[in-house]
Amino acid sequence: MMHGGPAEKSGKLNIGDQIMSINGTSLVGLPLSTCQSIIKGLKNQARVKLNIVRCPPVTTVLIRRPDLRYQLGFSVQNGIICSLMRGGIAERGGVRVGHRIIEINGQSVVATPHEKIVHILSNAVGEIHMKTMPAAMYRLLTAQEQPVYI
């Protein structure tokens, strides 16, 4: 959020929240550019009614893997979850496509090479606790990308 901007001043929005509608107009399923245009078109209004869904930036997931015979059920590339097997133990545990793994069993994997993340996950059994966040948000928070304010 833009420091000192209306969204921050309202105290009603948090990083990660999803805007579902604005002044009764649904944004669900619309392209990002269309949503941005709708929001920009409202910038002169004194009051705007948002319908939001709270989405904390960090998600904690729990995968229960009894032994190594069970596949985790997701693929990862450079710490980002790329695909998910439907009905697998990862999906049941809350793993989400497009999220970046930031911690596995209490150990940060933020600066960990891909091969090591795969090794850790391939050999993990029992309860596997992971913290993840949307990859786009991770890039913004680590200054790999600059935010585009609307």
CSV table of C-alpha atoms in Angstrom, one decimal:
chain,number,residue,atom,x,y,z
A,1,MET,CA,0.0,0.0,0.0
A,2,MET,CA,1.1,3.5,-0.7
A,3,HIS,CA,2.4,5.1,2.5
A,4,GLY,CA,-0.1,7.8,3.6
A,5,GLY,CA,-2.5,6.9,0.8
A,6,PRO,CA,-6.3,6.5,1.3
A,7,ALA,CA,-6.1,2.7,1.6
A,8,GLU,CA,-3.5,2.9,4.3
A,9,LYS,CA,-5.3,5.7,6.1
A,10,SER,CA,-8.6,3.8,6.2
A,11,GLY,CA,-7.0,1.1,8.3
A,12,LYS,CA,-9.5,-1.3,6.7
A,13,LEU,CA,-7.2,-3.0,4.1
A,14,ASN,CA,-4.2,-5.3,4.8
A,15,ILE,CA,-1.5,-6.5,2.5
A,16,GLY,CA,-2.8,-9.7,0.8
A,17,ASP,CA,-6.5,-8.8,1.0
A,18,GLN,CA,-8.4,-9.6,-2.2
A,19,ILE,CA,-10.9,-7.0,-3.4
A,20,MET,CA,-14.0,-8.8,-4.6
A,21,SER,CA,-16.1,-5.8,-5.5
A,22,ILE,CA,-16.1,-2.0,-5.6
A,23,ASN,CA,-19.3,0.0,-5.1
A,24,GLY,CA,-21.2,-3.2,-6.0
A,25,THR,CA,-19.2,-3.9,-9.2
A,26,SER,CA,-17.7,-7.4,-9.0
A,27,LEU,CA,-14.0,-7.7,-9.9
A,28,VAL,CA,-14.1,-11.5,-9.7
A,29,GLY,CA,-12.6,-13.1,-12.9
A,30,LEU,CA,-11.7,-9.7,-14.5
A,31,PRO,CA,-8.3,-9.1,-15.9
A,32,LEU,CA,-5.9,-7.1,-13.6
A,33,SER,CA,-5.8,-4.2,-16.1
A,34,THR,CA,-9.7,-3.9,-16.1
A,35,CYS,CA,-9.7,-3.9,-12.2
A,36,GLN,CA,-7.0,-1.2,-12.2
A,37,SER,CA,-9.1,0.9,-14.6
A,38,ILE,CA,-12.2,0.6,-12.5
A,39,ILE,CA,-10.2,1.6,-9.4
A,40,LYS,CA,-8.5,4.6,-11.2
A,41,GLY,CA,-12.0,5.7,-12.3
A,42,LEU,CA,-13.1,6.1,-8.7
A,43,LYS,CA,-10.1,8.2,-7.5
A,44,ASN,CA,-12.2,11.4,-7.3
A,45,GLN,CA,-14.9,9.9,-5.1
A,46,ALA,CA,-14.8,10.7,-1.4
A,47,ARG,CA,-16.1,7.3,-0.4
A,48,VAL,CA,-15.7,3.9,-2.0
A,49,LYS,CA,-17.3,0.7,-0.7
A,50,LEU,CA,-15.1,-2.4,-1.0
A,51,ASN,CA,-16.0,-6.0,-0.4
A,52,ILE,CA,-12.8,-7.8,0.5
A,53,VAL,CA,-11.7,-11.2,1.5
A,54,ARG,CA,-8.9,-11.3,4.1
A,55,CYS,CA,-5.9,-13.2,2.9
A,56,PRO,CA,-2.9,-13.0,5.3
A,57,PRO,CA,0.3,-12.8,3.3
A,58,VAL,CA,1.9,-15.9,5.1
A,59,THR,CA,0.0,-19.2,4.9
A,60,THR,CA,0.9,-22.1,7.2
A,61,VAL,CA,0.4,-25.5,5.7
A,62,LEU,CA,0.6,-29.0,7.3
A,63,ILE,CA,1.4,-32.0,5.1
A,64,ARG,CA,1.0,-35.4,6.7
A,65,ARG,CA,3.3,-37.9,5.0
A,66,PRO,CA,3.3,-41.3,6.7
A,67,ASP,CA,6.4,-42.5,4.9
A,68,LEU,CA,8.4,-42.0,1.7
A,69,ARG,CA,6.1,-44.2,-0.4
A,70,TYR,CA,3.6,-41.3,-0.5
A,71,GLN,CA,4.2,-38.6,-3.0
A,72,LEU,CA,4.0,-35.1,-1.6
A,73,GLY,CA,1.8,-34.2,-4.6
A,74,PHE,CA,3.2,-30.9,-5.8
A,75,SER,CA,6.1,-29.6,-8.0
A,76,VAL,CA,8.4,-26.8,-7.0
A,77,GLN,CA,10.7,-24.7,-9.0
A,78,ASN,CA,13.1,-22.2,-7.3
A,79,GLY,CA,11.0,-22.3,-4.2
A,80,ILE,CA,7.7,-21.6,-6.0
A,81,ILE,CA,4.9,-24.2,-6.1
A,82,CYS,CA,4.2,-24.8,-9.8
A,83,SER,CA,1.6,-27.6,-9.8
A,84,LEU,CA,-0.5,-29.6,-7.4
A,85,MET,CA,-1.9,-33.1,-7.7
A,86,ARG,CA,-5.7,-33.1,-7.1
A,87,GLY,CA,-6.7,-34.8,-3.9
A,88,GLY,CA,-3.0,-35.4,-2.9
A,89,ILE,CA,-1.7,-34.9,0.6
A,90,ALA,CA,-0.2,-31.5,-0.3
A,91,GLU,CA,-3.6,-30.1,-1.5
A,92,ARG,CA,-5.3,-31.5,1.6
A,93,GLY,CA,-2.7,-29.8,3.7
A,94,GLY,CA,-3.3,-26.3,2.2
A,95,VAL,CA,-0.5,-26.0,-0.4
A,96,ARG,CA,-1.3,-23.5,-3.1
A,97,VAL,CA,0.0,-23.1,-6.6
A,98,GLY,CA,1.9,-19.8,-7.1
A,99,HIS,CA,3.1,-19.6,-3.5
A,100,ARG,CA,6.7,-19.4,-2.6
A,101,ILE,CA,8.0,-21.7,0.2
A,102,ILE,CA,9.6,-19.6,2.8
A,103,GLU,CA,10.0,-22.1,5.7
A,104,ILE,CA,10.1,-25.9,6.1
A,105,ASN,CA,9.8,-27.3,9.6
A,106,GLY,CA,10.9,-24.1,11.2
A,107,GLN,CA,13.9,-23.7,8.9
A,108,SER,CA,14.0,-20.7,6.5
A,109,VAL,CA,14.5,-21.7,2.9
A,110,VAL,CA,14.4,-18.1,1.5
A,111,ALA,CA,18.0,-18.2,0.2
A,112,THR,CA,18.2,-21.9,-0.3
A,113,PRO,CA,19.1,-23.4,-3.7
A,114,HIS,CA,16.4,-25.3,-5.6
A,115,GLU,CA,18.2,-28.6,-5.2
A,116,LYS,CA,18.4,-28.3,-1.5
A,117,ILE,CA,14.7,-27.5,-1.2
A,118,VAL,CA,13.8,-30.6,-3.3
A,119,HIS,CA,16.2,-32.7,-1.1
A,120,ILE,CA,14.6,-31.5,2.2
A,121,LEU,CA,11.1,-32.1,0.9
A,122,SER,CA,11.9,-35.5,-0.8
A,123,ASN,CA,13.2,-36.9,2.5
A,124,ALA,CA,10.6,-35.4,4.9
A,125,VAL,CA,8.2,-37.7,6.6
A,126,GLY,CA,5.6,-37.3,9.3
A,127,GLU,CA,4.2,-33.8,9.8
A,128,ILE,CA,5.8,-31.4,7.4
A,129,HIS,CA,5.1,-27.8,8.4
A,130,MET,CA,5.6,-25.2,5.7
A,131,LYS,CA,5.1,-21.4,5.6
A,132,THR,CA,4.3,-20.0,2.1
A,133,MET,CA,3.2,-16.7,0.6
A,134,PRO,CA,2.1,-15.7,-2.9
A,135,ALA,CA,5.2,-15.4,-5.1
A,136,ALA,CA,4.2,-12.0,-6.4
A,137,MET,CA,3.9,-10.6,-2.8
A,138,TYR,CA,7.3,-12.2,-1.9
A,139,ARG,CA,8.9,-10.3,-4.9
A,140,LEU,CA,7.4,-7.0,-3.7
A,141,LEU,CA,8.3,-7.5,-0.1
A,142,THR,CA,11.9,-8.4,-1.0
A,143,ALA,CA,12.2,-5.4,-3.5
A,144,GLN,CA,12.6,-7.7,-6.5
A,145,GLU,CA,9.7,-5.8,-8.0
A,146,GLN,CA,8.4,-2.3,-7.6
A,147,PRO,CA,4.7,-1.8,-6.7
A,148,VAL,CA,2.4,-0.2,-9.2
A,149,TYR,CA,0.1,2.1,-7.3
A,150,ILE,CA,-3.5,2.7,-8.5
